[in-house]
Backbone as CSV, one residue per row, in Angstrom:
resi,resn,N_x,N_y,N_z,CA_x,CA_y,CA_z,C_x,C_y,C_z
1,MET,125.536,-0.804,-31.222,124.740,-2.017,-31.038,124.904,-2.901,-32.262
2,ARG,125.182,-4.149,-32.076,125.346,-5.079,-33.166,123.968,-5.467,-33.677
3,ARG,123.775,-5.357,-34.979,122.460,-5.619,-35.535,122.612,-6.315,-36.864
4,LEU,121.813,-7.345,-37.083,121.852,-8.034,-38.355,121.155,-7.178,-39.399
5,LEU,121.816,-6.951,-40.531,121.240,-6.139,-41.580,120.734,-6.973,-42.740
6,GLN,121.461,-8.028,-43.081,121.084,-8.767,-44.270,121.650,-10.163,-44.196
7,LEU,120.910,-11.109,-44.783,121.417,-12.473,-44.892,121.094,-12.968,-46.281
8,SER,122.072,-13.497,-46.971,121.801,-14.033,-48.297,122.829,-15.074,-48.676
9,THR,122.493,-15.871,-49.686,123.422,-16.840,-50.247,123.811,-16.359,-51.631
10,ILE,125.092,-16.170,-51.873,125.569,-15.685,-53.159,126.620,-16.652,-53.667
11,ALA,126.344,-17.257,-54.849,127.262,-18.226,-55.445,127.574,-19.317,-54.425
12,SER,128.855,-19.530,-54.113,129.216,-20.619,-53.203,129.537,-20.104,-51.810
13,ALA,129.185,-18.861,-51.519,129.482,-18.290,-50.210,128.202,-17.854,-49.516
14,ILE,128.182,-17.996,-48.199,127.072,-17.531,-47.387,127.557,-16.301,-46.658
15,ILE,126.810,-15.210,-46.731,127.287,-13.981,-46.119,126.323,-13.456,-45.083
16,VAL,126.876,-12.810,-44.064,126.100,-12.116,-43.052,126.687,-10.724,-42.898
17,LEU,125.847,-9.720,-43.056,126.293,-8.333,-42.910,125.830,-7.816,-41.565
18,GLN,126.780,-7.305,-40.756,126.479,-6.825,-39.419,126.937,-5.388,-39.261
19,ALA,126.388,-4.726,-38.250,126.752,-3.332,-38.009,128.128,-3.204,-37.376
20,CYS,128.608,-4.222,-36.706,129.981,-4.209,-36.186,130.458,-5.638,-36.031
21,ALA,131.755,-5.809,-35.915,132.332,-7.152,-35.949,132.349,-7.804,-34.586
22,PRO,132.054,-9.121,-34.517,132.199,-9.847,-33.270,133.654,-10.158,-32.956
23,LEU,134.522,-10.084,-33.956,135.940,-10.371,-33.753,136.709,-9.750,-34.898
24,ALA,137.985,-9.457,-34.663,138.838,-8.911,-35.717,140.285,-9.032,-35.299
25,GLN,141.162,-9.314,-36.281,142.589,-9.386,-36.007,143.250,-8.017,-36.143
26,ARG,142.542,-7.074,-36.751,143.060,-5.714,-36.839,141.912,-4.737,-36.610
27,PRO,142.190,-3.490,-36.250,141.131,-2.537,-35.903,140.226,-2.220,-37.093
28,LEU,138.967,-1.874,-36.785,138.053,-1.415,-37.813,138.471,-0.030,-38.288
29,ASP,138.279,0.222,-39.568,138.547,1.536,-40.134,137.217,2.272,-40.251
30,VAL,136.903,3.107,-39.272,135.613,3.789,-39.236,135.541,4.937,-40.237
31,SER,136.662,5.262,-40.906,136.671,6.332,-41.893,136.182,5.871,-43.263
32,LEU,136.013,4.568,-43.450,135.569,4.050,-44.737,134.160,4.528,-45.070
33,LYS,133.873,4.650,-46.356,132.538,5.066,-46.784,131.490,4.070,-46.323
34,HIS,131.827,2.786,-46.389,130.929,1.721,-45.928,131.698,0.866,-44.918
35,PRO,131.675,1.245,-43.631,132.471,0.524,-42.623,131.804,-0.740,-42.093
36,GLU,130.581,-1.045,-42.580,129.874,-2.223,-42.080,130.722,-3.479,-42.273
37,VAL,130.534,-4.417,-41.362,131.328,-5.648,-41.371,130.549,-6.786,-42.003
38,ILE,131.197,-7.492,-42.901,130.602,-8.639,-43.577,131.373,-9.891,-43.179
39,GLN,130.639,-10.950,-42.866,131.251,-12.257,-42.616,130.828,-13.205,-43.719
40,VAL,131.788,-13.860,-44.327,131.550,-14.771,-45.442,132.003,-16.166,-45.049
41,LEU,131.111,-17.123,-45.209,131.465,-18.525,-45.011,131.568,-19.158,-46.381
42,THR,132.781,-19.508,-46.804,133.005,-19.998,-48.158,132.725,-21.494,-48.260
43,SER,132.645,-21.960,-49.513,132.444,-23.396,-49.731,133.641,-24.200,-49.260
44,GLY,134.774,-23.532,-49.085,135.969,-24.188,-48.563,136.034,-24.178,-47.050
45,MET,134.916,-23.793,-46.403,134.789,-23.801,-44.938,135.756,-22.833,-44.269
46,GLU,135.899,-21.641,-44.854,136.634,-20.563,-44.216,135.672,-19.436,-43.886
47,LEU,135.776,-18.908,-42.677,134.999,-17.748,-42.275,135.892,-16.527,-42.430
48,ILE,135.502,-15.628,-43.331,136.289,-14.436,-43.625,135.494,-13.215,-43.186
49,THR,136.140,-12.338,-42.425,135.512,-11.116,-41.938,136.210,-9.916,-42.566
50,PHE,135.422,-9.009,-43.154,136.006,-7.810,-43.763,134.987,-6.679,-43.742
51,GLN,135.446,-5.465,-43.980,134.550,-4.315,-44.060,134.076,-4.124,-45.492
52,ALA,132.844,-3.602,-45.633,132.193,-3.545,-46.938,133.014,-2.792,-47.975
53,SER,133.694,-1.722,-47.574,134.486,-0.936,-48.525,135.899,-1.468,-48.726
54,ALA,136.267,-2.514,-47.996,137.636,-3.033,-48.101,137.661,-4.559,-48.093
55,PRO,136.987,-5.200,-49.062,136.967,-6.671,-49.073,138.331,-7.282,-49.302
56,GLN,139.269,-6.480,-49.863,140.607,-6.988,-50.131,141.486,-6.993,-48.882
57,LYS,140.956,-6.486,-47.766,141.724,-6.424,-46.519,140.960,-7.151,-45.405
58,PRO,141.034,-8.476,-45.363,140.292,-9.218,-44.335,140.678,-8.794,-42.922
59,LEU,139.678,-8.684,-42.079,139.918,-8.422,-40.660,140.298,-9.703,-39.938
60,HIS,139.757,-10.822,-40.440,139.959,-12.097,-39.749,139.608,-13.223,-40.704
61,THR,140.414,-14.264,-40.725,140.142,-15.455,-41.527,140.438,-16.683,-40.682
62,ILE,139.499,-17.618,-40.671,139.712,-18.814,-39.867,139.003,-20.001,-40.512
63,SER,139.602,-21.175,-40.419,138.989,-22.399,-40.930,137.949,-22.906,-39.945
64,ILE,136.839,-23.389,-40.478,135.742,-23.888,-39.646,135.869,-25.393,-39.485
65,LYS,135.717,-25.856,-38.262,135.800,-27.287,-37.981,134.596,-27.714,-37.140
66,GLY,134.288,-29.010,-37.210,133.210,-29.557,-36.402,132.009,-30.020,-37.193
67,LEU,132.020,-29.796,-38.528,130.909,-30.255,-39.365,131.048,-31.758,-39.594
68,LYS,129.932,-32.474,-39.471,129.964,-33.915,-39.658,130.380,-34.260,-41.087
69,LYS,131.149,-35.329,-41.237,131.648,-35.760,-42.535,130.485,-36.017,-43.486
70,GLY,130.605,-35.499,-44.703,129.576,-35.704,-45.709,128.463,-34.687,-45.679
71,ASP,128.440,-33.825,-44.673,127.395,-32.818,-44.547,127.870,-31.511,-45.179
72,SER,126.968,-30.571,-45.355,127.334,-29.261,-45.894,126.451,-28.199,-45.249
73,ILE,126.971,-26.989,-45.181,126.246,-25.889,-44.559,125.371,-25.201,-45.595
74,ILE,124.116,-24.924,-45.226,123.185,-24.288,-46.161,122.909,-22.828,-45.806
75,GLY,123.228,-22.405,-44.586,122.967,-21.016,-44.223,123.303,-20.740,-42.778
76,MET,123.346,-19.446,-42.448,123.634,-19.039,-41.080,123.006,-17.677,-40.811
77,ASP,122.817,-17.374,-39.539,122.303,-16.065,-39.153,122.773,-15.765,-37.742
78,TYR,122.890,-14.467,-37.446,123.446,-14.022,-36.174,122.367,-13.398,-35.302
79,SER,122.292,-13.837,-34.049,121.379,-13.262,-33.064,122.120,-12.218,-32.246
80,ALA,121.751,-10.937,-32.442,122.396,-9.877,-31.676,122.038,-9.965,-30.199
81,SER,120.790,-10.359,-29.894,120.370,-10.423,-28.492,121.073,-11.538,-27.742
82,GLN,121.343,-12.645,-28.429,122.015,-13.783,-27.805,123.521,-13.779,-28.059
83,LYS,123.972,-12.880,-28.945,125.384,-12.818,-29.349,125.867,-14.191,-29.804
84,THR,125.063,-14.802,-30.667,125.327,-16.166,-31.119,125.102,-16.281,-32.619
85,MET,126.039,-16.931,-33.312,125.863,-17.253,-34.715,125.303,-18.665,-34.827
86,TYR,124.161,-18.783,-35.510,123.538,-20.082,-35.732,123.806,-20.528,-37.165
87,VAL,124.099,-21.809,-37.315,124.415,-22.397,-38.612,123.518,-23.618,-38.806
88,VAL,123.008,-23.788,-40.022,122.172,-24.949,-40.330,122.839,-25.759,-41.442
89,ALA,122.872,-27.069,-41.271,123.473,-27.968,-42.253,122.383,-28.688,-43.044
90,LEU,122.774,-29.241,-44.186,121.828,-29.921,-45.061,121.167,-31.109,-44.378
91,SER,121.836,-31.704,-43.416,121.282,-32.835,-42.664,120.145,-32.422,-41.738
92,GLY,119.961,-31.106,-41.530,118.989,-30.624,-40.564,119.612,-30.347,-39.203
93,GLN,120.916,-30.569,-39.084,121.607,-30.299,-37.831,121.809,-28.791,-37.664
94,VAL,121.459,-28.291,-36.470,121.706,-26.896,-36.122,122.984,-26.825,-35.293
95,TYR,123.829,-25.842,-35.583,125.071,-25.626,-34.847,125.112,-24.182,-34.339
96,THR,125.929,-23.964,-33.328,126.373,-22.614,-33.014,127.828,-22.513,-33.452
97,LEU,128.224,-21.311,-33.884,129.576,-21.114,-34.405,130.343,-20.124,-33.544
98,ASP,131.465,-20.570,-33.010,132.395,-19.702,-32.307,133.365,-19.162,-33.349
99,GLY,133.140,-17.898,-33.769,133.942,-17.338,-34.841,135.391,-17.122,-34.478
100,SER,135.693,-16.966,-33.203,137.081,-16.734,-32.802,137.906,-18.009,-32.872
101,GLN,137.261,-19.149,-32.650,137.960,-20.435,-32.678,137.657,-21.239,-33.950
102,GLY,136.604,-20.835,-34.674,136.209,-21.573,-35.873,135.549,-22.900,-35.565
103,THR,134.907,-22.993,-34.408,134.357,-24.269,-33.949,132.833,-24.291,-34.053
104,LEU,132.317,-25.340,-34.691,130.878,-25.596,-34.739,130.503,-26.526,-33.592
105,THR,129.459,-26.171,-32.853,128.972,-27.009,-31.759,127.538,-27.423,-32.055
106,PRO,127.269,-28.747,-32.148,125.900,-29.194,-32.437,124.936,-28.748,-31.341
107,ARG,123.747,-28.371,-31.754,122.694,-28.039,-30.800,121.505,-28.935,-31.118
108,GLY,121.273,-29.918,-30.244,120.205,-30.878,-30.490,120.519,-31.747,-31.692
109,SER,119.497,-32.456,-32.176,119.656,-33.281,-33.379,118.295,-33.478,-34.020
110,ASN,118.323,-33.695,-35.343,117.097,-33.924,-36.107,117.322,-35.084,-37.073
111,PRO,117.440,-36.312,-36.524,117.822,-37.456,-37.364,116.811,-37.819,-38.437
112,ASN,115.564,-37.385,-38.273,114.531,-37.792,-39.223,114.155,-36.694,-40.212
113,ILE,114.916,-35.618,-40.232,114.605,-34.501,-41.112,115.402,-34.613,-42.406
114,LYS,114.724,-34.372,-43.515,115.395,-34.330,-44.810,115.107,-32.980,-45.449
115,LEU,116.149,-32.179,-45.585,116.000,-30.914,-46.284,116.123,-31.175,-47.777
116,THR,115.207,-30.620,-48.554,115.207,-30.847,-49.992,115.406,-29.533,-50.721
117,GLY,116.307,-29.554,-51.691,116.562,-28.360,-52.475,118.044,-28.191,-52.733
118,SER,118.358,-27.223,-53.598,119.760,-26.921,-53.898,120.149,-25.533,-53.416
119,SER,119.183,-24.733,-53.010,119.469,-23.422,-52.430,118.466,-23.154,-51.315
120,PHE,118.929,-22.403,-50.301,118.135,-22.229,-49.091,118.253,-20.803,-48.564
121,GLY,117.260,-20.421,-47.808,117.321,-19.194,-47.031,117.201,-19.547,-45.562
122,VAL,118.118,-19.050,-44.741,118.095,-19.297,-43.299,118.045,-17.942,-42.600
123,ALA,117.026,-17.726,-41.780,116.889,-16.425,-41.122,116.268,-16.592,-39.742
124,LEU,116.816,-15.855,-38.789,116.257,-15.834,-37.438,115.017,-14.963,-37.412
125,GLU,113.945,-15.471,-36.794,112.778,-14.633,-36.585,113.144,-13.516,-35.616
126,PRO,112.417,-12.384,-35.641,112.829,-11.200,-34.878,113.109,-11.429,-33.394
127,ASN,112.398,-12.346,-32.761,112.648,-12.590,-31.339,113.763,-13.600,-31.099
128,SER,114.379,-14.082,-32.181,115.493,-15.045,-32.130,115.113,-16.385,-31.504
129,GLU,113.823,-16.641,-31.400,113.396,-17.919,-30.810,113.432,-19.044,-31.835
130,TYR,113.206,-18.695,-33.101,113.161,-19.707,-34.149,114.069,-19.320,-35.314
131,LEU,114.659,-20.346,-35.931,115.354,-20.216,-37.209,114.404,-20.716,-38.283
132,ARG,114.110,-19.870,-39.258,113.254,-20.318,-40.354,114.125,-20.699,-41.543
133,VAL,113.834,-21.859,-42.121,114.573,-22.365,-43.275,113.604,-22.514,-44.450
134,LEU,113.920,-21.838,-45.549,113.151,-21.950,-46.788,114.029,-22.606,-47.841
135,SER,113.414,-23.329,-48.772,114.205,-23.929,-49.846,113.586,-23.627,-51.203
136,ASN,114.397,-23.815,-52.252,113.883,-23.593,-53.602,112.912,-24.685,-54.031
137,LYS,112.725,-25.690,-53.194,111.715,-26.723,-53.445,110.449,-26.484,-52.628
138,GLY,110.378,-25.314,-51.979,109.149,-24.943,-51.278,109.104,-25.288,-49.802
139,GLN,110.159,-25.898,-49.269,110.153,-26.212,-47.838,110.092,-24.940,-47.003
140,ASN,109.408,-25.046,-45.868,109.160,-23.903,-44.991,109.161,-24.448,-43.566
141,LEU,110.332,-24.425,-42.928,110.521,-25.098,-41.644,110.958,-24.112,-40.581
142,ARG,110.697,-24.475,-39.304,111.191,-23.693,-38.170,111.929,-24.599,-37.201
143,PHE,113.124,-24.139,-36.787,113.924,-24.833,-35.784,114.021,-23.944,-34.545
144,LYS,113.905,-24.543,-33.377,113.997,-23.790,-32.133,115.467,-23.538,-31.807
145,THR,115.828,-22.284,-31.603,117.235,-21.965,-31.370,117.742,-22.518,-30.049
146,GLU,116.887,-22.567,-29.042,117.315,-23.014,-27.714,117.759,-24.463,-27.719
147,THR,117.057,-25.295,-28.506,117.340,-26.733,-28.509,117.900,-27.240,-29.836
148,GLY,117.739,-26.471,-30.911,118.160,-26.919,-32.223,117.230,-27.921,-32.869
149,VAL,116.124,-28.227,-32.213,115.197,-29.252,-32.691,114.156,-28.635,-33.627
150,LEU,113.727,-29.401,-34.624,112.682,-28.946,-35.525,111.414,-28.658,-34.731
151,ALA,110.897,-27.442,-34.875,109.703,-27.050,-34.133,108.442,-27.222,-34.956
152,SER,108.552,-27.006,-36.279,107.348,-27.068,-37.098,107.702,-27.233,-38.571
153,VAL,106.889,-28.047,-39.254,106.924,-28.109,-40.716,105.731,-27.301,-41.190
154,ASP,105.985,-26.089,-41.657,104.899,-25.197,-42.047,104.510,-25.428,-43.500
155,ASN,103.477,-24.725,-43.942,102.938,-24.942,-45.283,103.996,-24.707,-46.364
156,THR,103.929,-25.522,-47.404,104.818,-25.363,-48.545,104.633,-23.964,-49.150
157,LEU,105.732,-23.362,-49.588,105.671,-22.021,-50.156,104.828,-22.001,-51.434
158,PHE,104.022,-20.958,-51.566,103.196,-20.795,-52.768,102.904,-19.311,-52.963
159,TYR,102.608,-18.934,-54.205,102.248,-17.550,-54.473,100.772,-17.321,-54.186
160,ALA,100.492,-16.209,-53.510,99.139,-15.906,-53.046,98.177,-15.706,-54.209
161,GLU,96.916,-15.924,-53.921,95.857,-15.680,-54.900,95.906,-14.217,-55.342
162,ASN,95.784,-14.026,-56.646,95.787,-12.699,-57.281,97.185,-12.084,-57.386
163,ASP,98.224,-12.779,-56.890,99.580,-12.313,-57.150,99.888,-12.546,-58.624
164,ASN,100.737,-11.691,-59.214,101.017,-11.855,-60.649,101.808,-13.112,-60.962
165,GLN,102.296,-13.806,-59.927,102.994,-15.086,-60.109,102.185,-16.243,-59.517
166,GLU,100.884,-16.044,-59.404,100.027,-17.027,-58.727,100.195,-18.440,-59.283
167,SER,100.395,-18.564,-60.579,100.498,-19.893,-61.193,101.926,-20.430,-61.197
168,SER,102.892,-19.643,-60.687,104.295,-20.052,-60.713,104.661,-20.891,-59.492
169,VAL,105.651,-21.746,-59.666,106.223,-22.505,-58.556,107.373,-21.683,-57.984
170,SER,107.375,-21.491,-56.670,108.418,-20.657,-56.056,109.787,-21.323,-56.150
171,ASN,110.829,-20.499,-56.222,112.206,-20.991,-56.267,113.039,-20.059,-55.393
172,VAL,112.835,-20.184,-54.081,113.396,-19.237,-53.118,114.810,-19.620,-52.714
173,ALA,115.670,-18.620,-52.647,117.011,-18.775,-52.091,117.358,-17.462,-51.433
174,ALA,117.771,-17.513,-50.201,118.133,-16.323,-49.414,116.886,-15.681,-48.829
175,SER,116.961,-15.360,-47.545,115.840,-14.709,-46.868,116.360,-13.873,-45.715
176,VAL,115.518,-12.927,-45.286,115.886,-12.041,-44.196,114.615,-11.484,-43.570
177,TYR,114.674,-11.212,-42.276,113.588,-10.520,-41.583,113.943,-9.043,-41.488
178,ALA,112.986,-8.162,-41.922,113.273,-6.729,-41.892,112.001,-5.873,-41.768
179,PRO,111.185,-5.943,-40.689,111.241,-6.961,-39.641,110.449,-8.220,-40.005
180,THR,109.537,-8.137,-41.036,108.875,-9.342,-41.509,109.759,-9.988,-42.568
181,GLN,109.377,-11.172,-43.013,110.312,-11.945,-43.834,110.206,-11.638,-45.319
182,PHE,111.387,-11.389,-45.906,111.536,-11.216,-47.345,112.464,-12.308,-47.863
183,ALA,112.318,-12.631,-49.139,113.174,-13.644,-49.753,113.372,-13.293,-51.224
184,ILE,114.255,-14.021,-51.881,114.526,-13.822,-53.296,114.129,-15.084,-54.061
185,ASP,113.303,-14.896,-55.086,112.987,-15.986,-56.003,114.017,-15.916,-57.124
186,VAL,114.957,-16.857,-57.132,116.088,-16.768,-58.064,115.684,-17.100,-59.499
187,ARG,114.645,-17.872,-59.679,114.212,-18.194,-61.045,113.573,-16.975,-61.706
188,LEU,112.775,-16.245,-60.931,112.077,-15.078,-61.469,112.879,-13.792,-61.329
189,GLY,113.904,-13.822,-60.456,114.680,-12.617,-60.218,113.877,-11.557,-59.490
190,THR,113.092,-11.992,-58.508,112.202,-11.065,-57.808,112.408,-11.106,-56.294
191,LEU,112.063,-9.994,-55.660,111.983,-9.926,-54.201,110.564,-10.282,-53.815
192,VAL,110.410,-11.206,-52.862,109.086,-11.642,-52.429,108.944,-11.465,-50.924
193,HIS,107.712,-11.469,-50.466,107.404,-11.248,-49.061,106.468,-12.345,-48.592
194,GLN,106.789,-12.935,-47.442,105.858,-13.895,-46.849,104.724,-13.101,-46.227
195,THR,103.512,-13.315,-46.702,102.367,-12.474,-46.385,102.200,-12.274,-44.892
196,ALA,102.254,-11.015,-44.458,102.258,-10.696,-43.032,100.922,-10.984,-42.364
197,ASN,99.825,-10.769,-43.080,98.528,-10.900,-42.404,98.134,-12.343,-42.138
198,THR,98.838,-13.283,-42.736,98.578,-14.694,-42.432,99.766,-15.345,-41.750
199,ALA,100.793,-14.548,-41.449,102.021,-15.002,-40.785,102.842,-15.864,-41.733
200,THR,104.103,-15.985,-41.437,105.006,-16.727,-42.320,104.758,-18.230,-42.278
201,ASN,103.993,-18.695,-41.310,103.720,-20.127,-41.224,102.835,-20.600,-42.378
202,SER,102.106,-19.687,-43.000,101.165,-20.072,-44.054,101.866,-20.456,-45.339
203,GLY,103.079,-19.939,-45.559,103.804,-20.215,-46.796,103.408,-19.319,-47.948
204,SER,102.502,-18.372,-47.716,101.993,-17.507,-48.771,103.004,-16.423,-49.140
205,LEU,103.288,-16.309,-50.427,104.254,-15.330,-50.927,103.555,-14.278,-51.780
206,THR,104.012,-13.029,-51.669,103.566,-11.966,-52.570,104.793,-11.336,-53.211
207,THR,104.650,-10.959,-54.466,105.758,-10.387,-55.218,105.884,-8.903,-54.928
208,ILE,107.105,-8.476,-54.574,107.380,-7.050,-54.370,107.811,-6.413,-55.681
209,GLY,108.703,-7.074,-56.412,109.152,-6.543,-57.694,110.424,-7.198,-58.156
210,HIS,110.842,-6.854,-59.382,112.072,-7.411,-59.947,113.295,-6.735,-59.358
211,LEU,114.393,-7.466,-59.313,115.623,-6.964,-58.705,116.459,-6.130,-59.676
212,ASN,116.202,-6.225,-60.966,116.994,-5.447,-61.919,116.267,-4.186,-62.363
């Protein structure tokens, strides 16, 4: 069963780690210590697929086309139930990505949305109905996957009362549902959790701990 394991933004590449590959130009090597498949979308708009233990041996590489001129991709996530890769651009445009052809297809439009920040976390909620987008400037948005349209502007991210970072301004980049939402505060170097008892719509963050 194909299952999303992790989503994060590292340097200039966006990566998605999956339990098996949606496509490959050569067979998977199941004898590897870590046979999981990673898909990397580089800043040069190439989608590279490889196994975790063999990054030097790409399974598939393809150039991505269809992004509007002047726009840039901020994140992506894969829906196992829908067998669809969703991509979000800085303009607020949601796309689906055909990894075999390298083609982005717009889904809906959000002409009045302005995403603010220099780093983002994009993650599908567990039921794959919404894409949640977080930014290092505190944005907390939901886009409907069916239409690609902005569904909600939720509360700005903040650290919960009595959290040890209560007085800090969040600087989130990269997020994942497992099954509730976790993210990384890159300024503090910490793993944080969107408080489950108030739902992720509240924007409330609690610190789990340092990453080092």
